[in-house]
GROMACS .gro file of C-alpha atoms in nm:
model
  321
    1MET     CA    1   0.222   1.245   1.182
    2THR     CA    2   0.487   1.426   0.993
    3VAL     CA    3   0.719   1.221   0.770
    4ASP     CA    4   1.050   1.268   0.600
    5VAL     CA    5   1.090   0.994   0.336
    6HIS     CA    6   1.456   1.069   0.249
    7GLN     CA    7   1.743   1.081   0.497
    8HIS     CA    8   2.091   0.926   0.520
    9LEU     CA    9   2.261   0.828   0.845
   10TRP     CA   10   2.589   0.649   0.827
   11THR     CA   11   2.598   0.408   1.119
   12PRO     CA   12   2.914   0.253   1.273
   13ALA     CA   13   2.897  -0.079   1.096
   14PHE     CA   14   2.839   0.092   0.759
   15VAL     CA   15   3.126   0.330   0.818
   16ASP     CA   16   3.355   0.042   0.918
   17ALA     CA   17   3.264  -0.155   0.607
   18LEU     CA   18   3.357   0.141   0.383
   19ARG     CA   19   3.689   0.193   0.568
   20ARG     CA   20   3.791  -0.167   0.511
   21ARG     CA   21   3.782  -0.119   0.140
   22THR     CA   22   4.092  -0.035  -0.068
   23THR     CA   23   3.905   0.076  -0.381
   24ALA     CA   24   3.612   0.307  -0.438
   25PRO     CA   25   3.368   0.337  -0.271
   26ARG     CA   26   3.587   0.377   0.038
   27LEU     CA   27   3.642   0.592   0.340
   28ASP     CA   28   3.989   0.700   0.439
   29GLY     CA   29   3.922   0.828   0.786
   30TRP     CA   30   3.636   1.059   0.702
   31THR     CA   31   3.747   1.132   0.345
   32LEU     CA   32   3.511   0.964   0.093
   33HIS     CA   33   3.659   0.842  -0.237
   34LEU     CA   34   3.419   0.764  -0.522
   35ASP     CA   35   3.454   0.694  -0.893
   36GLY     CA   36   3.309   0.990  -1.073
   37GLU     CA   37   3.316   1.249  -0.793
   38PRO     CA   38   3.583   1.454  -0.618
   39ALA     CA   39   3.706   1.341  -0.281
   40TYR     CA   40   3.459   1.454  -0.017
   41GLU     CA   41   3.531   1.539   0.339
   42VAL     CA   42   3.249   1.392   0.546
   43ASP     CA   43   3.158   1.576   0.867
   44PRO     CA   44   3.119   1.314   1.138
   45ALA     CA   45   2.865   1.540   1.316
   46ASP     CA   46   2.634   1.493   1.020
   47HIS     CA   47   2.603   1.122   1.109
   48ASP     CA   48   2.587   1.159   1.489
   49LEU     CA   49   2.274   0.979   1.614
   50ALA     CA   50   2.204   1.210   1.902
   51GLY     CA   51   2.236   1.519   1.679
   52ARG     CA   52   2.006   1.368   1.417
   53LEU     CA   53   1.748   1.274   1.681
   54ALA     CA   54   1.742   1.636   1.790
   55LEU     CA   55   1.690   1.747   1.430
   56ASN     CA   56   1.415   1.498   1.384
   57ALA     CA   57   1.232   1.601   1.705
   58GLY     CA   58   0.930   1.723   1.503
   59LEU     CA   59   0.895   1.406   1.298
   60ASP     CA   60   0.695   1.096   1.357
   61LEU     CA   61   0.887   0.899   1.094
   62ALA     CA   62   1.221   0.949   0.924
   63LEU     CA   63   1.325   0.705   0.653
   64VAL     CA   64   1.691   0.646   0.600
   65SER     CA   65   1.848   0.488   0.292
   66LEU     CA   66   2.172   0.366   0.155
   67SER     CA   67   2.358   0.638  -0.026
   68SER     CA   68   2.324   0.506  -0.385
   69PRO     CA   69   2.570   0.752  -0.544
   70LEU     CA   70   2.836   0.550  -0.361
   71GLY     CA   71   2.775   0.266  -0.611
   72VAL     CA   72   2.752  -0.006  -0.346
   73GLU     CA   73   2.460  -0.180  -0.512
   74SER     CA   74   2.661  -0.234  -0.835
   75LEU     CA   75   2.965  -0.394  -0.677
   76PRO     CA   76   3.021  -0.767  -0.725
   77PRO     CA   77   2.804  -0.967  -0.480
   78GLY     CA   78   3.096  -1.058  -0.253
   79GLU     CA   79   3.174  -0.688  -0.210
   80ALA     CA   80   2.816  -0.546  -0.207
   81TRP     CA   81   2.641  -0.773   0.036
   82PRO     CA   82   2.872  -0.718   0.332
   83ILE     CA   83   2.816  -0.341   0.310
   84ILE     CA   84   2.438  -0.381   0.247
   85ASP     CA   85   2.404  -0.621   0.537
   86ALA     CA   86   2.591  -0.385   0.762
   87TYR     CA   87   2.362  -0.099   0.655
   88HIS     CA   88   2.048  -0.316   0.715
   89GLU     CA   89   2.159  -0.436   1.055
   90ASP     CA   90   2.234  -0.087   1.193
   91ALA     CA   91   1.934   0.075   1.020
   92LEU     CA   92   1.697  -0.170   1.171
   93ALA     CA   93   1.839  -0.108   1.517
   94LEU     CA   94   1.785   0.271   1.505
   95PRO     CA   95   1.536   0.412   1.751
   96ALA     CA   96   1.213   0.594   1.678
   97PRO     CA   97   1.137   0.787   1.463
   98PHE     CA   98   1.356   0.603   1.218
   99GLY     CA   99   1.247   0.353   0.952
  100ALA     CA  100   1.454   0.237   0.655
  101TRP     CA  101   1.449   0.162   0.286
  102ALA     CA  102   1.597  -0.170   0.193
  103ALA     CA  103   1.893  -0.199  -0.044
  104THR     CA  104   2.000  -0.480  -0.270
  105CYS     CA  105   2.280  -0.598  -0.496
  106LEU     CA  106   2.230  -0.523  -0.864
  107SER     CA  107   2.531  -0.701  -1.016
  108GLU     CA  108   2.351  -1.029  -0.941
  109ILE     CA  109   1.976  -0.994  -0.903
  110ASP     CA  110   1.852  -1.191  -0.604
  111PRO     CA  111   1.476  -1.151  -0.544
  112ALA     CA  112   1.475  -1.429  -0.282
  113ARG     CA  113   1.730  -1.238  -0.070
  114LEU     CA  114   1.532  -0.920  -0.100
  115ALA     CA  115   1.210  -1.101  -0.002
  116LYS     CA  116   1.385  -1.246   0.304
  117ALA     CA  117   1.503  -0.904   0.415
  118LEU     CA  118   1.164  -0.749   0.377
  119ASP     CA  119   0.980  -1.032   0.542
  120ALA     CA  120   1.215  -1.038   0.843
  121ARG     CA  121   1.095  -0.687   0.933
  122ASP     CA  122   0.757  -0.592   0.796
  123GLY     CA  123   0.834  -0.226   0.795
  124VAL     CA  124   0.601   0.065   0.850
  125ARG     CA  125   0.274  -0.105   0.781
  126GLY     CA  126  -0.061   0.014   0.915
  127ASP     CA  127  -0.244   0.340   0.887
  128VAL     CA  128  -0.248   0.676   1.041
  129ARG     CA  129  -0.537   0.681   1.279
  130ASP     CA  130  -0.781   0.964   1.214
  131GLY     CA  131  -0.751   1.209   1.503
  132ASP     CA  132  -1.056   1.421   1.445
  133GLY     CA  133  -1.289   1.206   1.235
  134ASP     CA  134  -1.256   1.391   0.910
  135GLY     CA  135  -1.093   1.097   0.725
  136ASP     CA  136  -0.757   1.261   0.661
  137GLY     CA  137  -0.541   1.039   0.879
  138ASP     CA  138  -0.408   1.306   1.114
  139GLY     CA  139  -0.358   1.086   1.422
  140VAL     CA  140  -0.076   0.864   1.527
  141TRP     CA  141   0.139   0.646   1.295
  142ASP     CA  142   0.113   0.276   1.357
  143VAL     CA  143   0.491   0.213   1.331
  144ARG     CA  144   0.682  -0.107   1.355
  145PRO     CA  145   1.056  -0.077   1.300
  146GLY     CA  146   1.169  -0.227   0.973
  147LEU     CA  147   1.212  -0.196   0.605
  148VAL     CA  148   0.939   0.002   0.436
  149GLY     CA  149   1.028  -0.084   0.075
  150LEU     CA  150   1.325  -0.093  -0.158
  151GLN     CA  151   1.548   0.183  -0.283
  152LEU     CA  152   1.714   0.153  -0.623
  153PRO     CA  153   1.953   0.392  -0.796
  154ALA     CA  154   1.808   0.577  -1.086
  155THR     CA  155   2.090   0.439  -1.303
  156ALA     CA  156   1.926   0.098  -1.274
  157VAL     CA  157   1.582   0.203  -1.396
  158ARG     CA  158   1.641   0.474  -1.651
  159ASP     CA  159   1.555   0.271  -1.961
  160ALA     CA  160   1.357  -0.032  -2.074
  161ALA     CA  161   1.651  -0.270  -2.039
  162GLY     CA  162   1.718  -0.162  -1.676
  163LEU     CA  163   1.354  -0.200  -1.577
  164ALA     CA  164   1.341  -0.539  -1.738
  165ARG     CA  165   1.643  -0.653  -1.545
  166VAL     CA  166   1.514  -0.542  -1.206
  167ALA     CA  167   1.154  -0.656  -1.277
  168PRO     CA  168   1.194  -0.955  -1.041
  169LEU     CA  169   1.283  -0.723  -0.758
  170LEU     CA  170   0.981  -0.497  -0.830
  171ASP     CA  171   0.762  -0.815  -0.832
  172VAL     CA  172   0.878  -0.883  -0.478
  173LEU     CA  173   0.758  -0.534  -0.379
  174ALA     CA  174   0.425  -0.572  -0.564
  175GLU     CA  175   0.355  -0.899  -0.393
  176ARG     CA  176   0.403  -0.732  -0.050
  177ASP     CA  177   0.232  -0.410  -0.144
  178LEU     CA  178   0.554  -0.215  -0.066
  179PRO     CA  179   0.685   0.090  -0.249
  180LEU     CA  180   0.994   0.160  -0.450
  181PHE     CA  181   1.213   0.467  -0.386
  182VAL     CA  182   1.428   0.587  -0.673
  183HIS     CA  183   1.743   0.776  -0.575
  184PRO     CA  184   2.028   0.915  -0.787
  185GLY     CA  185   2.301   0.667  -0.855
  186PRO     CA  186   2.673   0.717  -0.914
  187ALA     CA  187   2.785   1.011  -1.134
  188ALA     CA  188   2.941   0.894  -1.459
  189GLU     CA  189   3.269   1.084  -1.437
  190PRO     CA  190   3.423   1.381  -1.249
  191GLU     CA  191   3.336   1.707  -1.424
  192GLY     CA  192   3.307   2.069  -1.312
  193PRO     CA  193   3.293   2.208  -0.959
  194GLY     CA  194   3.196   2.020  -0.644
  195TRP     CA  195   2.830   2.076  -0.692
  196TRP     CA  196   2.825   1.936  -1.048
  197PRO     CA  197   2.720   1.577  -0.971
  198ALA     CA  198   2.417   1.681  -0.766
  199VAL     CA  199   2.298   1.938  -1.017
  200VAL     CA  200   2.377   1.774  -1.352
  201PRO     CA  201   2.407   1.390  -1.362
  202TYR     CA  202   2.179   1.329  -1.060
  203VAL     CA  203   1.900   1.544  -1.215
  204GLN     CA  204   1.944   1.380  -1.556
  205GLN     CA  205   1.921   1.035  -1.402
  206MET     CA  206   1.598   1.117  -1.219
  207HIS     CA  207   1.448   1.276  -1.534
  208ALA     CA  208   1.522   0.955  -1.728
  209ALA     CA  209   1.391   0.726  -1.455
  210TRP     CA  210   1.061   0.914  -1.436
  211TYR     CA  211   0.991   0.886  -1.807
  212ALA     CA  212   1.131   0.529  -1.826
  213PHE     CA  213   0.896   0.399  -1.563
  214ALA     CA  214   0.600   0.575  -1.721
  215ALA     CA  215   0.685   0.441  -2.065
  216PHE     CA  216   0.810   0.094  -1.985
  217GLY     CA  217   0.759   0.008  -1.616
  218ARG     CA  218   0.399   0.093  -1.535
  219ALA     CA  219   0.244  -0.164  -1.772
  220ARG     CA  220   0.464  -0.440  -1.617
  221HIS     CA  221   0.395  -0.326  -1.260
  222PRO     CA  222   0.046  -0.170  -1.263
  223ARG     CA  223   0.000  -0.148  -0.886
  224LEU     CA  224   0.348  -0.056  -0.778
  225ARG     CA  225   0.390   0.270  -0.580
  226VAL     CA  226   0.708   0.450  -0.681
  227CYS     CA  227   0.861   0.760  -0.521
  228PHE     CA  228   1.117   0.962  -0.716
  229SER     CA  229   1.359   1.172  -0.517
  230LEU     CA  230   1.438   1.540  -0.589
  231LEU     CA  231   1.108   1.593  -0.769
  232ALA     CA  232   1.216   1.342  -1.036
  233GLY     CA  233   1.459   1.604  -1.165
  234LEU     CA  234   1.164   1.821  -1.254
  235ALA     CA  235   1.074   1.568  -1.527
  236PRO     CA  236   0.693   1.636  -1.508
  237LEU     CA  237   0.756   1.999  -1.611
  238HIS     CA  238   0.854   1.875  -1.959
  239SER     CA  239   0.510   1.746  -2.037
  240GLU     CA  240   0.443   2.019  -2.294
  241ARG     CA  241   0.755   1.921  -2.483
  242LEU     CA  242   0.652   1.558  -2.452
  243ALA     CA  243   0.320   1.636  -2.613
  244ASN     CA  244   0.480   1.843  -2.891
  245ARG     CA  245   0.707   1.554  -2.976
  246GLY     CA  246   0.435   1.293  -3.000
  247GLY     CA  247   0.417   1.168  -2.646
  248GLU     CA  248   0.097   1.106  -2.459
  249GLY     CA  249  -0.021   1.165  -2.100
  250ARG     CA  250  -0.049   1.543  -2.077
  251GLY     CA  251  -0.320   1.608  -1.820
  252GLN     CA  252  -0.310   1.248  -1.688
  253VAL     CA  253  -0.170   1.184  -1.340
  254ASP     CA  254  -0.054   0.847  -1.217
  255PRO     CA  255  -0.158   0.863  -0.849
  256ASP     CA  256   0.105   0.604  -0.757
  257MET     CA  257   0.406   0.788  -0.899
  258PHE     CA  258   0.516   1.014  -0.621
  259LEU     CA  259   0.778   1.289  -0.608
  260GLU     CA  260   0.973   1.395  -0.303
  261THR     CA  261   1.101   1.744  -0.244
  262SER     CA  262   1.464   1.726  -0.138
  263SER     CA  263   1.694   2.017  -0.233
  264TYR     CA  264   1.411   2.209  -0.397
  265GLY     CA  265   1.196   2.496  -0.267
  266PRO     CA  266   0.865   2.674  -0.312
  267ARG     CA  267   0.909   2.769  -0.677
  268ALA     CA  268   0.987   2.418  -0.799
  269ILE     CA  269   0.729   2.253  -0.571
  270ASP     CA  270   0.462   2.498  -0.680
  271ALA     CA  271   0.538   2.422  -1.043
  272VAL     CA  272   0.512   2.049  -0.989
  273VAL     CA  273   0.189   2.091  -0.796
  274ARG     CA  274   0.044   2.299  -1.078
  275GLU     CA  275   0.134   2.021  -1.324
  276LEU     CA  276   0.040   1.706  -1.124
  277GLY     CA  277  -0.159   1.833  -0.820
  278VAL     CA  278  -0.053   1.814  -0.458
  279ASP     CA  279  -0.156   1.447  -0.397
  280VAL     CA  280   0.164   1.295  -0.536
  281VAL     CA  281   0.420   1.523  -0.364
  282VAL     CA  282   0.582   1.396  -0.042
  283SER     CA  283   0.824   1.561   0.199
  284GLY     CA  284   1.189   1.463   0.192
  285SER     CA  285   1.499   1.640   0.323
  286ASP     CA  286   1.806   1.441   0.205
  287GLN     CA  287   1.957   1.507   0.552
  288PRO     CA  288   2.238   1.570   0.623
  289TYR     CA  289   2.289   1.735   0.285
  290ALA     CA  290   1.979   1.952   0.291
  291THR     CA  291   1.668   2.024   0.497
  292ALA     CA  292   1.301   1.963   0.412
  293PRO     CA  293   1.174   2.267   0.228
  294ASP     CA  294   0.867   2.461   0.321
  295PRO     CA  295   0.650   2.448   0.013
  296ALA     CA  296   0.491   2.780   0.118
  297LEU     CA  297   0.152   2.662  -0.019
  298GLY     CA  298  -0.049   2.688   0.305
  299ASP     CA  299  -0.134   2.451   0.592
  300ALA     CA  300  -0.353   2.216   0.393
  301ALA     CA  301  -0.083   2.156   0.132
  302TRP     CA  302   0.182   2.101   0.397
  303HIS     CA  303  -0.041   1.848   0.576
  304ALA     CA  304  -0.090   1.669   0.245
  305ILE     CA  305   0.286   1.666   0.160
  306ALA     CA  306   0.411   1.572   0.512
  307VAL     CA  307   0.136   1.347   0.642
  308THR     CA  308  -0.141   1.225   0.402
  309ASN     CA  309   0.064   1.161   0.094
  310PRO     CA  310   0.355   0.976   0.268
  311ASN     CA  311   0.096   0.759   0.436
  312ARG     CA  312  -0.049   0.664   0.101
  313LEU     CA  313   0.291   0.605  -0.042
  314LEU     CA  314   0.390   0.365   0.239
  315ASN     CA  315   0.046   0.198   0.297
  316GLY     CA  316  -0.132   0.221  -0.035
  317LYS     CA  317  -0.497   0.279  -0.107
  318GLU     CA  318  -0.606   0.127   0.223
  319SER     CA  319  -0.469   0.441   0.394
  320ARG     CA  320  -0.742   0.645   0.225
  321LYS     CA  321  -1.021   0.475   0.418
   0.00000   0.00000   0.00000
């Protein structure tokens, strides 16, 4: 019943693919080298399957995704696809409760290849059966292993030009009634202490992606469900400034633009719920880098964030029956 829409688990084939590289992104042993971030010492225990299964014992579904800050999606096709294929192969072989977001190459847009990957494994399709007859979907997930939708880095969808470029990929999702997950992409350049990329460029990227999709993407993709990680960088909290500067939409909520909670806590979640309501907030942890926060808003809110809303994100309006 409970869902975490945002985890990362580096599987053996994915790790091997990064270790074979001689330029960023690459792994030297367990030292990660990226353009734009300091060298990072990866803890192998963070990506141990048995350990993660123990941490996920209370979940019915945990969605893993490619780590977009690595910049894999933007590599030339001949470099990107071997890593993406390794990620897909291992992610699809993970045991319950895992599902996975698809990844794709962005240096050469290939909607046919994305469609093939999504169609090979239909993902987490089907509803949560209602356990007590009250219509809130509190029963058991109908889960089939596979790809639940597509993850894109926020750097690819943070303006009109980026959204126009990836529109063929978003059309593939819309045709299959599958969602998009927007995750921070690579940091632009190294700057500041070790926490700088996660707190400054990642947040800025998500802020831009939220407003870009609302301004340029929604009209082109009217039925697409989109989930923005890390509460979209708190972008919805700027609606008063938006209104004061001539923007529209204050008081209007797009029910298919979701925000997940990773790395935030009760104060930020409460503020977003006050602005947009609880129905568009979904639980995400960003494991192994953080844990899913307790929104401290009561049992009903937690059920909405961890069960009902993720079900609607993954399965659409039919899940509200």
